[in-house]
Short mmCIF file of N, CA and C and ligand atoms in Angstrom, two decimals:
data_model
loop_
_atom_site.label_atom_id
_atom_site.label_comp_id
_atom_site.label_asym_id
_atom_site.label_seq_id
_atom_site.Cartn_x
_atom_site.Cartn_y
_atom_site.Cartn_z
N UNK E 4 19.95 20.12 67.43
CA UNK E 4 20.37 20.68 68.73
C UNK E 4 21.90 20.61 68.83
N UNK E 5 22.52 21.73 69.17
CA UNK E 5 23.96 21.78 69.39
C UNK E 5 24.23 21.26 70.81
N UNK E 6 24.93 20.13 70.92
CA UNK E 6 25.14 19.50 72.23
C UNK E 6 26.50 19.84 72.83
N UNK E 7 27.07 20.98 72.43
CA UNK E 7 28.32 21.44 73.03
C UNK E 7 28.09 21.70 74.52
N UNK E 8 28.93 21.11 75.41
CA UNK E 8 28.73 21.35 76.85
C UNK E 8 28.83 22.83 77.18
N UNK E 9 28.05 23.23 78.19
CA UNK E 9 28.05 24.63 78.63
C UNK E 9 28.37 24.70 80.11
N UNK E 10 28.92 25.83 80.52
CA UNK E 10 29.18 26.08 81.94
C UNK E 10 27.92 26.67 82.61
N UNK E 11 27.87 26.56 83.95
CA UNK E 11 26.77 27.21 84.68
C UNK E 11 26.81 28.72 84.41
N UNK E 12 28.02 29.26 84.29
CA UNK E 12 28.13 30.72 84.08
C UNK E 12 27.55 31.13 82.72
N UNK E 13 27.50 30.19 81.76
CA UNK E 13 26.93 30.53 80.44
C UNK E 13 25.43 30.82 80.55
N UNK E 14 24.79 30.23 81.56
CA UNK E 14 23.34 30.43 81.69
C UNK E 14 23.00 31.49 82.73
N UNK E 15 24.01 31.98 83.45
CA UNK E 15 23.74 32.90 84.58
C UNK E 15 23.00 34.13 84.10
N UNK E 16 21.93 34.44 84.82
CA UNK E 16 21.02 35.51 84.40
C UNK E 16 20.67 36.37 85.61
N UNK E 17 20.62 37.68 85.41
CA UNK E 17 20.12 38.56 86.47
C UNK E 17 19.00 39.41 85.89
N UNK E 18 17.85 39.36 86.53
CA UNK E 18 16.72 40.22 86.13
C UNK E 18 16.47 41.21 87.25
N UNK E 19 16.36 42.48 86.91
CA UNK E 19 16.10 43.51 87.93
C UNK E 19 14.91 44.33 87.47
N UNK E 20 13.95 44.54 88.37
CA UNK E 20 12.89 45.50 88.05
C UNK E 20 12.40 46.18 89.31
N UNK E 21 11.85 47.36 89.11
CA UNK E 21 11.31 48.09 90.25
C UNK E 21 9.88 47.62 90.50
N UNK E 22 9.50 47.47 91.77
CA UNK E 22 8.14 47.05 92.10
C UNK E 22 7.22 48.26 91.99
N UNK E 23 6.25 48.16 91.10
CA UNK E 23 5.32 49.27 90.84
C UNK E 23 3.97 48.97 91.50
N UNK E 24 3.16 50.00 91.73
CA UNK E 24 1.87 49.79 92.41
C UNK E 24 1.01 48.72 91.76
N UNK E 25 1.10 48.59 90.45
CA UNK E 25 0.30 47.61 89.73
C UNK E 25 0.66 46.16 90.09
N UNK E 26 1.88 45.96 90.64
CA UNK E 26 2.36 44.61 91.01
C UNK E 26 1.95 44.26 92.43
N UNK E 27 1.32 45.20 93.15
CA UNK E 27 1.24 45.06 94.61
C UNK E 27 -0.17 44.76 95.11
N UNK E 28 -0.21 44.22 96.35
CA UNK E 28 -1.48 44.03 97.05
C UNK E 28 -1.84 45.34 97.78
N UNK E 29 -3.00 45.38 98.46
CA UNK E 29 -3.40 46.65 99.10
C UNK E 29 -2.44 47.12 100.20
N UNK E 30 -1.58 46.21 100.70
CA UNK E 30 -0.60 46.63 101.71
C UNK E 30 0.64 47.27 101.08
N UNK E 31 0.71 47.23 99.76
CA UNK E 31 1.87 47.83 99.09
C UNK E 31 3.04 46.87 98.95
N UNK E 32 2.77 45.56 99.03
CA UNK E 32 3.80 44.55 98.84
C UNK E 32 3.56 43.79 97.54
N UNK E 33 4.64 43.38 96.92
CA UNK E 33 4.48 42.66 95.65
C UNK E 33 3.67 41.38 95.86
N UNK E 34 2.81 41.05 94.90
CA UNK E 34 1.97 39.86 94.98
C UNK E 34 2.83 38.60 94.84
N UNK E 35 2.49 37.57 95.62
CA UNK E 35 3.22 36.31 95.51
C UNK E 35 3.16 35.76 94.09
N UNK E 36 2.01 35.89 93.46
CA UNK E 36 1.85 35.37 92.10
C UNK E 36 2.75 36.08 91.10
N UNK E 37 2.98 37.38 91.34
CA UNK E 37 3.88 38.13 90.45
C UNK E 37 5.31 37.62 90.63
N UNK E 38 5.69 37.36 91.89
CA UNK E 38 7.04 36.82 92.14
C UNK E 38 7.17 35.46 91.46
N UNK E 39 6.13 34.63 91.56
CA UNK E 39 6.19 33.30 90.94
C UNK E 39 6.35 33.41 89.42
N UNK E 40 5.63 34.37 88.85
CA UNK E 40 5.74 34.59 87.40
C UNK E 40 7.19 34.97 87.03
N UNK E 41 7.77 35.88 87.82
CA UNK E 41 9.13 36.33 87.52
C UNK E 41 10.13 35.19 87.71
N UNK E 42 9.89 34.34 88.73
CA UNK E 42 10.78 33.18 88.95
C UNK E 42 10.74 32.27 87.73
N UNK E 43 9.55 32.03 87.20
CA UNK E 43 9.40 31.17 86.01
C UNK E 43 10.18 31.76 84.84
N UNK E 44 10.06 33.09 84.67
CA UNK E 44 10.74 33.74 83.54
C UNK E 44 12.27 33.68 83.73
N UNK E 45 12.73 33.98 84.95
CA UNK E 45 14.19 33.99 85.19
C UNK E 45 14.76 32.58 85.01
N UNK E 46 14.00 31.57 85.46
CA UNK E 46 14.45 30.19 85.27
C UNK E 46 14.48 29.82 83.80
N UNK E 47 13.44 30.22 83.08
CA UNK E 47 13.36 29.88 81.66
C UNK E 47 14.49 30.54 80.87
N UNK E 48 14.80 31.79 81.20
CA UNK E 48 15.87 32.47 80.44
C UNK E 48 17.20 31.73 80.62
N UNK E 49 17.52 31.34 81.88
CA UNK E 49 18.77 30.62 82.11
C UNK E 49 18.78 29.31 81.31
N UNK E 50 17.63 28.61 81.32
CA UNK E 50 17.57 27.33 80.59
C UNK E 50 17.64 27.54 79.08
N UNK E 51 17.03 28.62 78.58
CA UNK E 51 17.16 28.93 77.15
C UNK E 51 18.63 29.19 76.81
N UNK E 52 19.32 29.89 77.70
CA UNK E 52 20.74 30.18 77.43
C UNK E 52 21.56 28.89 77.40
N UNK E 53 21.14 27.90 78.20
CA UNK E 53 21.87 26.63 78.20
C UNK E 53 21.52 25.80 76.98
N UNK E 54 20.20 25.72 76.66
CA UNK E 54 19.77 24.76 75.62
C UNK E 54 19.61 25.40 74.24
N UNK E 55 19.31 26.69 74.21
CA UNK E 55 18.94 27.36 72.95
C UNK E 55 17.82 26.60 72.24
N UNK E 56 16.85 26.09 73.04
CA UNK E 56 15.72 25.34 72.48
C UNK E 56 14.42 25.88 73.09
N UNK E 57 13.30 25.38 72.56
CA UNK E 57 12.02 25.63 73.23
C UNK E 57 11.98 24.81 74.51
N UNK E 58 11.19 25.26 75.49
CA UNK E 58 11.15 24.61 76.80
C UNK E 58 9.74 24.66 77.36
N UNK E 59 9.43 23.68 78.21
CA UNK E 59 8.24 23.83 79.07
C UNK E 59 8.67 23.67 80.52
N UNK E 60 7.94 24.34 81.41
CA UNK E 60 8.18 24.17 82.85
C UNK E 60 7.53 22.87 83.27
N UNK E 61 8.32 21.97 83.86
CA UNK E 61 7.75 20.68 84.32
C UNK E 61 7.44 20.73 85.80
N UNK E 62 8.25 21.44 86.59
CA UNK E 62 8.04 21.43 88.04
C UNK E 62 8.67 22.66 88.68
N UNK E 63 8.03 23.11 89.74
CA UNK E 63 8.59 24.17 90.59
C UNK E 63 8.57 23.61 92.00
N UNK E 64 9.75 23.56 92.62
CA UNK E 64 9.81 23.00 93.99
C UNK E 64 9.23 24.01 94.98
N UNK E 65 9.12 23.57 96.21
CA UNK E 65 8.40 24.39 97.21
C UNK E 65 9.01 25.79 97.33
N UNK E 66 8.15 26.73 97.58
CA UNK E 66 8.52 28.13 97.49
C UNK E 66 8.14 28.83 98.77
N UNK E 67 9.07 29.58 99.32
CA UNK E 67 8.78 30.33 100.55
C UNK E 67 9.01 31.81 100.28
N UNK E 68 8.26 32.64 100.98
CA UNK E 68 8.45 34.09 100.87
C UNK E 68 8.94 34.56 102.24
N UNK E 69 10.23 34.81 102.35
CA UNK E 69 10.84 35.08 103.66
C UNK E 69 10.58 36.51 104.12
N UNK E 70 10.52 37.45 103.18
CA UNK E 70 10.29 38.87 103.50
C UNK E 70 9.41 39.46 102.41
N UNK E 71 8.68 40.50 102.78
CA UNK E 71 7.89 41.23 101.78
C UNK E 71 8.81 42.14 100.97
N UNK E 72 8.38 42.41 99.76
CA UNK E 72 9.10 43.40 98.93
C UNK E 72 8.10 44.52 98.63
N UNK E 73 8.46 45.74 99.00
CA UNK E 73 7.46 46.81 98.93
C UNK E 73 7.59 47.63 97.64
N UNK E 74 6.50 48.28 97.34
CA UNK E 74 6.48 49.17 96.16
C UNK E 74 7.64 50.15 96.27
N UNK E 75 8.37 50.32 95.18
CA UNK E 75 9.52 51.23 95.14
C UNK E 75 10.83 50.49 95.32
N UNK E 76 10.81 49.27 95.94
CA UNK E 76 12.03 48.47 96.04
C UNK E 76 12.35 47.84 94.68
N UNK E 77 13.58 47.36 94.58
CA UNK E 77 13.93 46.56 93.41
C UNK E 77 13.70 45.09 93.75
N UNK E 78 13.24 44.34 92.78
CA UNK E 78 13.24 42.87 92.90
C UNK E 78 14.29 42.36 91.92
N UNK E 79 15.17 41.52 92.46
CA UNK E 79 16.31 41.02 91.68
C UNK E 79 16.21 39.49 91.65
N UNK E 80 16.29 38.93 90.47
CA UNK E 80 16.23 37.46 90.35
C UNK E 80 17.50 36.98 89.68
N UNK E 81 18.22 36.09 90.36
CA UNK E 81 19.45 35.53 89.81
C UNK E 81 19.22 34.05 89.55
N UNK E 82 19.57 33.59 88.36
CA UNK E 82 19.32 32.18 88.02
C UNK E 82 20.50 31.59 87.28
N UNK E 83 20.67 30.30 87.44
CA UNK E 83 21.64 29.56 86.62
C UNK E 83 21.29 28.08 86.65
N UNK E 84 21.71 27.37 85.63
CA UNK E 84 21.45 25.93 85.55
C UNK E 84 22.35 25.23 86.57
N UNK E 85 21.75 24.29 87.32
CA UNK E 85 22.51 23.57 88.36
C UNK E 85 22.86 22.16 87.95
N UNK E 86 22.01 21.55 87.13
CA UNK E 86 22.25 20.15 86.75
C UNK E 86 21.42 19.82 85.52
N UNK E 87 22.01 18.97 84.68
CA UNK E 87 21.35 18.62 83.43
C UNK E 87 21.15 17.11 83.42
N UNK E 88 19.96 16.68 82.97
CA UNK E 88 19.70 15.24 82.92
C UNK E 88 19.71 14.83 81.43
N UNK E 89 18.63 14.26 80.89
CA UNK E 89 18.68 13.86 79.47
C UNK E 89 17.93 14.89 78.61
N UNK E 90 16.63 15.01 78.88
CA UNK E 90 15.85 16.03 78.16
C UNK E 90 15.42 17.15 79.11
N UNK E 91 15.77 16.99 80.38
CA UNK E 91 15.34 17.98 81.38
C UNK E 91 16.56 18.56 82.07
N UNK E 92 16.34 19.70 82.71
CA UNK E 92 17.42 20.35 83.45
C UNK E 92 16.84 21.13 84.62
N UNK E 93 17.68 21.27 85.65
CA UNK E 93 17.25 21.99 86.85
C UNK E 93 17.92 23.36 86.86
N UNK E 94 17.17 24.34 87.33
CA UNK E 94 17.69 25.71 87.43
C UNK E 94 17.37 26.24 88.82
N UNK E 95 18.32 27.00 89.35
CA UNK E 95 18.14 27.66 90.65
C UNK E 95 17.79 29.13 90.40
N UNK E 96 16.76 29.60 91.10
CA UNK E 96 16.43 31.04 91.03
C UNK E 96 16.45 31.59 92.46
N UNK E 97 17.30 32.55 92.70
CA UNK E 97 17.32 33.26 93.98
C UNK E 97 16.67 34.62 93.77
N UNK E 98 15.81 34.99 94.73
CA UNK E 98 15.11 36.28 94.62
C UNK E 98 15.57 37.18 95.77
N UNK E 99 15.88 38.43 95.46
CA UNK E 99 16.32 39.40 96.46
C UNK E 99 15.48 40.66 96.34
N UNK E 100 15.35 41.34 97.49
CA UNK E 100 14.82 42.70 97.45
C UNK E 100 16.00 43.65 97.67
N UNK E 101 15.90 44.83 97.10
CA UNK E 101 16.93 45.85 97.35
C UNK E 101 16.23 47.20 97.53
N UNK E 102 16.49 47.83 98.68
CA UNK E 102 15.91 49.16 98.91
C UNK E 102 16.65 50.15 98.05
N UNK E 103 15.90 50.92 97.30
CA UNK E 103 16.58 51.81 96.34
C UNK E 103 17.40 52.89 97.05
N UNK E 104 16.95 53.38 98.20
CA UNK E 104 17.65 54.52 98.84
C UNK E 104 18.84 54.08 99.69
N UNK E 105 18.79 52.85 100.24
CA UNK E 105 19.87 52.40 101.13
C UNK E 105 20.74 51.32 100.51
N UNK E 106 20.22 50.63 99.52
CA UNK E 106 20.96 49.50 98.93
C UNK E 106 20.84 48.23 99.77
N UNK E 107 20.08 48.27 100.86
CA UNK E 107 19.93 47.08 101.72
C UNK E 107 19.29 45.95 100.93
N UNK E 108 19.98 44.81 100.97
CA UNK E 108 19.55 43.69 100.12
C UNK E 108 19.26 42.47 100.99
N UNK E 109 18.18 41.78 100.69
CA UNK E 109 17.80 40.59 101.45
C UNK E 109 17.33 39.51 100.48
N UNK E 110 17.71 38.26 100.77
CA UNK E 110 17.12 37.19 99.95
C UNK E 110 15.69 36.97 100.42
N UNK E 111 14.74 36.89 99.49
CA UNK E 111 13.34 36.71 99.85
C UNK E 111 12.81 35.33 99.47
N UNK E 112 13.38 34.70 98.46
CA UNK E 112 12.94 33.35 98.06
C UNK E 112 14.08 32.63 97.36
N UNK E 113 13.97 31.32 97.35
CA UNK E 113 14.89 30.48 96.55
C UNK E 113 14.04 29.38 95.95
N UNK E 114 14.18 29.16 94.66
CA UNK E 114 13.35 28.14 94.01
C UNK E 114 14.19 27.30 93.07
N UNK E 115 13.86 26.01 93.01
CA UNK E 115 14.43 25.12 92.00
C UNK E 115 13.31 24.76 91.04
N UNK E 116 13.58 24.92 89.76
CA UNK E 116 12.59 24.59 88.73
C UNK E 116 13.20 23.56 87.79
N UNK E 117 12.31 22.77 87.20
CA UNK E 117 12.75 21.82 86.17
C UNK E 117 12.08 22.19 84.86
N UNK E 118 12.88 22.29 83.82
CA UNK E 118 12.36 22.54 82.48
C UNK E 118 12.67 21.34 81.59
N UNK E 119 11.82 21.13 80.59
CA UNK E 119 12.04 20.05 79.62
C UNK E 119 12.17 20.70 78.25
N UNK E 120 13.19 20.26 77.51
CA UNK E 120 13.45 20.82 76.18
C UNK E 120 12.60 20.09 75.15
N UNK E 121 11.97 20.86 74.27
CA UNK E 121 11.11 20.27 73.24
C UNK E 121 11.42 20.89 71.89
N UNK E 122 11.05 20.16 70.82
CA UNK E 122 11.18 20.75 69.48
C UNK E 122 9.84 21.38 69.09
N UNK E 123 9.76 21.86 67.87
CA UNK E 123 8.55 22.60 67.45
C UNK E 123 7.31 21.71 67.40
N UNK E 124 7.53 20.40 67.31
CA UNK E 124 6.38 19.45 67.32
C UNK E 124 6.04 19.01 68.73
N UNK E 125 6.75 19.54 69.73
CA UNK E 125 6.47 19.19 71.12
C UNK E 125 7.17 17.92 71.58
N UNK E 126 8.07 17.39 70.72
CA UNK E 126 8.81 16.17 71.13
C UNK E 126 9.98 16.56 72.02
N UNK E 127 10.23 15.74 73.03
CA UNK E 127 11.33 16.03 73.95
C UNK E 127 12.66 15.81 73.25
N UNK E 128 13.60 16.69 73.53
CA UNK E 128 14.91 16.58 72.87
C UNK E 128 16.02 16.66 73.92
N UNK E 129 17.16 16.05 73.56
CA UNK E 129 18.29 16.00 74.49
C UNK E 129 18.86 17.41 74.70
N UNK E 130 19.34 17.64 75.91
CA UNK E 130 19.92 18.96 76.22
C UNK E 130 21.44 18.84 76.33
N UNK E 131 22.17 19.92 76.06
CA UNK E 131 23.64 19.86 76.16
C UNK E 131 24.08 19.56 77.58
N UNK E 132 25.19 18.83 77.75
CA UNK E 132 25.70 18.57 79.11
C UNK E 132 26.12 19.86 79.80
N UNK E 133 26.21 19.76 81.12
CA UNK E 133 26.71 20.88 81.93
C UNK E 133 28.17 20.59 82.28
N UNK E 134 29.05 21.54 82.02
CA UNK E 134 30.46 21.39 82.40
C UNK E 134 30.57 21.71 83.88
N UNK E 135 30.96 20.73 84.66
CA UNK E 135 31.08 20.95 86.11
C UNK E 135 32.54 21.16 86.41
N UNK E 136 32.87 22.32 86.96
CA UNK E 136 34.29 22.69 87.09
C UNK E 136 34.76 22.84 88.53
N UNK E 137 33.83 23.02 89.46
CA UNK E 137 34.26 23.26 90.84
C UNK E 137 33.60 22.23 91.77
N UNK E 138 34.20 22.09 92.96
CA UNK E 138 33.62 21.15 93.95
C UNK E 138 32.21 21.60 94.32
N UNK E 139 32.01 22.93 94.41
CA UNK E 139 30.70 23.46 94.76
C UNK E 139 29.66 23.08 93.69
N UNK E 140 30.04 23.22 92.42
CA UNK E 140 29.12 22.85 91.33
C UNK E 140 28.82 21.35 91.37
N UNK E 141 29.83 20.56 91.72
CA UNK E 141 29.64 19.10 91.81
C UNK E 141 28.65 18.77 92.93
N UNK E 142 28.82 19.47 94.07
CA UNK E 142 27.93 19.24 95.22
C UNK E 142 26.48 19.60 94.84
N UNK E 143 26.33 20.77 94.20
CA UNK E 143 24.98 21.24 93.85
C UNK E 143 24.31 20.26 92.88
N UNK E 144 25.07 19.74 91.93
CA UNK E 144 24.49 18.83 90.94
C UNK E 144 24.13 17.49 91.59
N UNK E 145 24.97 17.07 92.55
CA UNK E 145 24.64 15.82 93.26
C UNK E 145 23.34 16.01 94.05
N UNK E 146 23.22 17.15 94.70
CA UNK E 146 21.98 17.42 95.43
C UNK E 146 20.78 17.50 94.46
N UNK E 147 21.04 18.01 93.26
CA UNK E 147 19.96 18.13 92.26
C UNK E 147 19.44 16.75 91.88
N UNK E 148 20.34 15.77 91.87
CA UNK E 148 19.88 14.41 91.51
C UNK E 148 18.93 13.88 92.58
N UNK E 149 19.24 14.18 93.83
CA UNK E 149 18.34 13.75 94.92
C UNK E 149 17.02 14.51 94.82
N UNK E 150 17.09 15.81 94.52
CA UNK E 150 15.85 16.59 94.38
C UNK E 150 15.00 16.02 93.23
N UNK E 151 15.67 15.65 92.14
CA UNK E 151 14.95 15.12 90.98
C UNK E 151 14.21 13.83 91.35
N UNK E 152 14.89 12.95 92.08
CA UNK E 152 14.26 11.68 92.49
C UNK E 152 13.03 11.97 93.35
N UNK E 153 13.15 12.94 94.26
CA UNK E 153 12.02 13.27 95.14
C UNK E 153 10.87 13.86 94.34
N UNK E 154 11.19 14.70 93.38
CA UNK E 154 10.19 15.31 92.51
C UNK E 154 9.41 14.26 91.72
N UNK E 155 10.17 13.31 91.16
CA UNK E 155 9.51 12.29 90.33
C UNK E 155 8.63 11.39 91.20
N UNK E 156 9.06 11.19 92.45
CA UNK E 156 8.20 10.43 93.38
C UNK E 156 6.91 11.19 93.65
N UNK E 157 7.04 12.54 93.87
CA UNK E 157 5.83 13.34 94.13
C UNK E 157 4.91 13.32 92.91
N UNK E 158 5.54 13.37 91.72
CA UNK E 158 4.75 13.34 90.48
C UNK E 158 3.99 12.01 90.39
N UNK E 159 4.69 10.91 90.67
CA UNK E 159 4.05 9.59 90.60
C UNK E 159 2.90 9.50 91.61
N UNK E 160 3.11 10.10 92.79
CA UNK E 160 2.06 10.07 93.82
C UNK E 160 0.81 10.82 93.36
N UNK E 161 1.02 11.79 92.47
CA UNK E 161 -0.13 12.55 91.92
C UNK E 161 -0.76 11.83 90.75
N UNK E 162 -0.16 10.69 90.37
CA UNK E 162 -0.69 9.92 89.24
C UNK E 162 -0.05 10.32 87.92
N UNK E 163 1.07 11.07 87.96
CA UNK E 163 1.72 11.54 86.72
C UNK E 163 2.72 10.54 86.17
C1 LIG P 14 6.77 18.17 81.37
C2 LIG P 14 6.30 17.17 80.35
C3 LIG P 14 6.88 17.54 78.96
C4 LIG P 14 6.83 15.81 80.75
O1 LIG P 14 6.25 14.89 79.90
P1 LIG P 14 6.28 13.33 80.22
O2 LIG P 14 5.55 12.61 79.16
O3 LIG P 14 5.90 13.10 81.64
O4 LIG P 14 7.79 13.08 79.98
P2 LIG P 14 8.74 11.98 80.51
O5 LIG P 14 8.20 11.20 81.66
O6 LIG P 14 9.25 11.26 79.32
O7 LIG P 14 9.89 12.92 81.09
C5 LIG P 14 10.70 13.73 80.26
C6 LIG P 14 11.75 14.33 81.14
O8 LIG P 14 11.13 15.28 82.02
C7 LIG P 14 11.37 14.93 83.36
N1 LIG P 14 10.17 15.23 84.10
C8 LIG P 14 8.90 15.00 83.72
N2 LIG P 14 8.06 15.45 84.65
C9 LIG P 14 8.81 15.97 85.64
C10 LIG P 14 8.53 16.57 86.87
N3 LIG P 14 7.27 16.75 87.30
N4 LIG P 14 9.56 16.99 87.64
C11 LIG P 14 10.83 16.84 87.23
N5 LIG P 14 11.17 16.27 86.05
C12 LIG P 14 10.17 15.84 85.28
C13 LIG P 14 11.67 13.44 83.34
O9 LIG P 14 12.45 13.07 84.45
C14 LIG P 14 12.43 13.33 82.05
O10 LIG P 14 13.74 13.83 82.25
P3 LIG P 14 15.04 13.27 81.49
O11 LIG P 14 14.68 13.09 80.03
O12 LIG P 14 16.03 14.35 81.67
O13 LIG P 14 15.40 11.98 82.15
C15 LIG P 14 4.74 17.10 80.26
O14 LIG P 14 4.25 16.60 81.49
C16 LIG P 14 4.12 18.43 79.96
O15 LIG P 14 4.10 18.86 78.82
N6 LIG P 14 3.59 19.10 81.00
C17 LIG P 14 2.99 20.41 80.83
C18 LIG P 14 4.06 21.48 80.78
C19 LIG P 14 3.46 22.85 80.81
O16 LIG P 14 2.44 23.10 80.23
N7 LIG P 14 4.12 23.75 81.55
C20 LIG P 14 3.61 25.06 81.79
C21 LIG P 14 3.73 25.99 80.64
S1 LIG P 14 5.32 26.01 79.88
#
């Protein structure tokens, strides 16, 4: 594993796709499960860009759907790594809808996911450090440490 530190911008990812009828419920809105799938993919891509390793999803923090996204709109997912621990890392995924005809854009969800880096035998491996360059990045990473502690408590409560 190359442990050269990386910036958050090195992992920044934008995924854009049009919502098609096949993605939608009978009301013509994208399925929550489809959004969750895309969040997992957008988070994984950012983490792959940071680690250049195999990964598994360890946790997805609570998820809200603030607005519906309708067939014909664009769904946009923006992700980047927020904080790196030893073998795990946290990624933020913001989800937006964009009306194709007006350009009106709204945030519809925000999710924090944790991925764990593994080798081909499934053993956990160390991940490269995150270069923190701004006060905002420092704040986000500090908050990530608190989120991580809460997550591990929830995991322990589940018997994990
Ligand atoms: C995620 C997984 C690898 C963790 O294994 P584990 O034996 O509990 O590992 P450990 O307790 O040694 O933790 C390894 C790292 O993951 C972190 N971690 C483990 N479970 C976590 C959770 N639920 N939330 C946040 N971080 C978690 C630990 O804090 C530790 O981080 P660090 O090395 O950066 O300090 C294991 O539970 C697993 O394989 N789960 C299934 C993953 C999966 O199938 N995902 C869906 C498809 S990809």
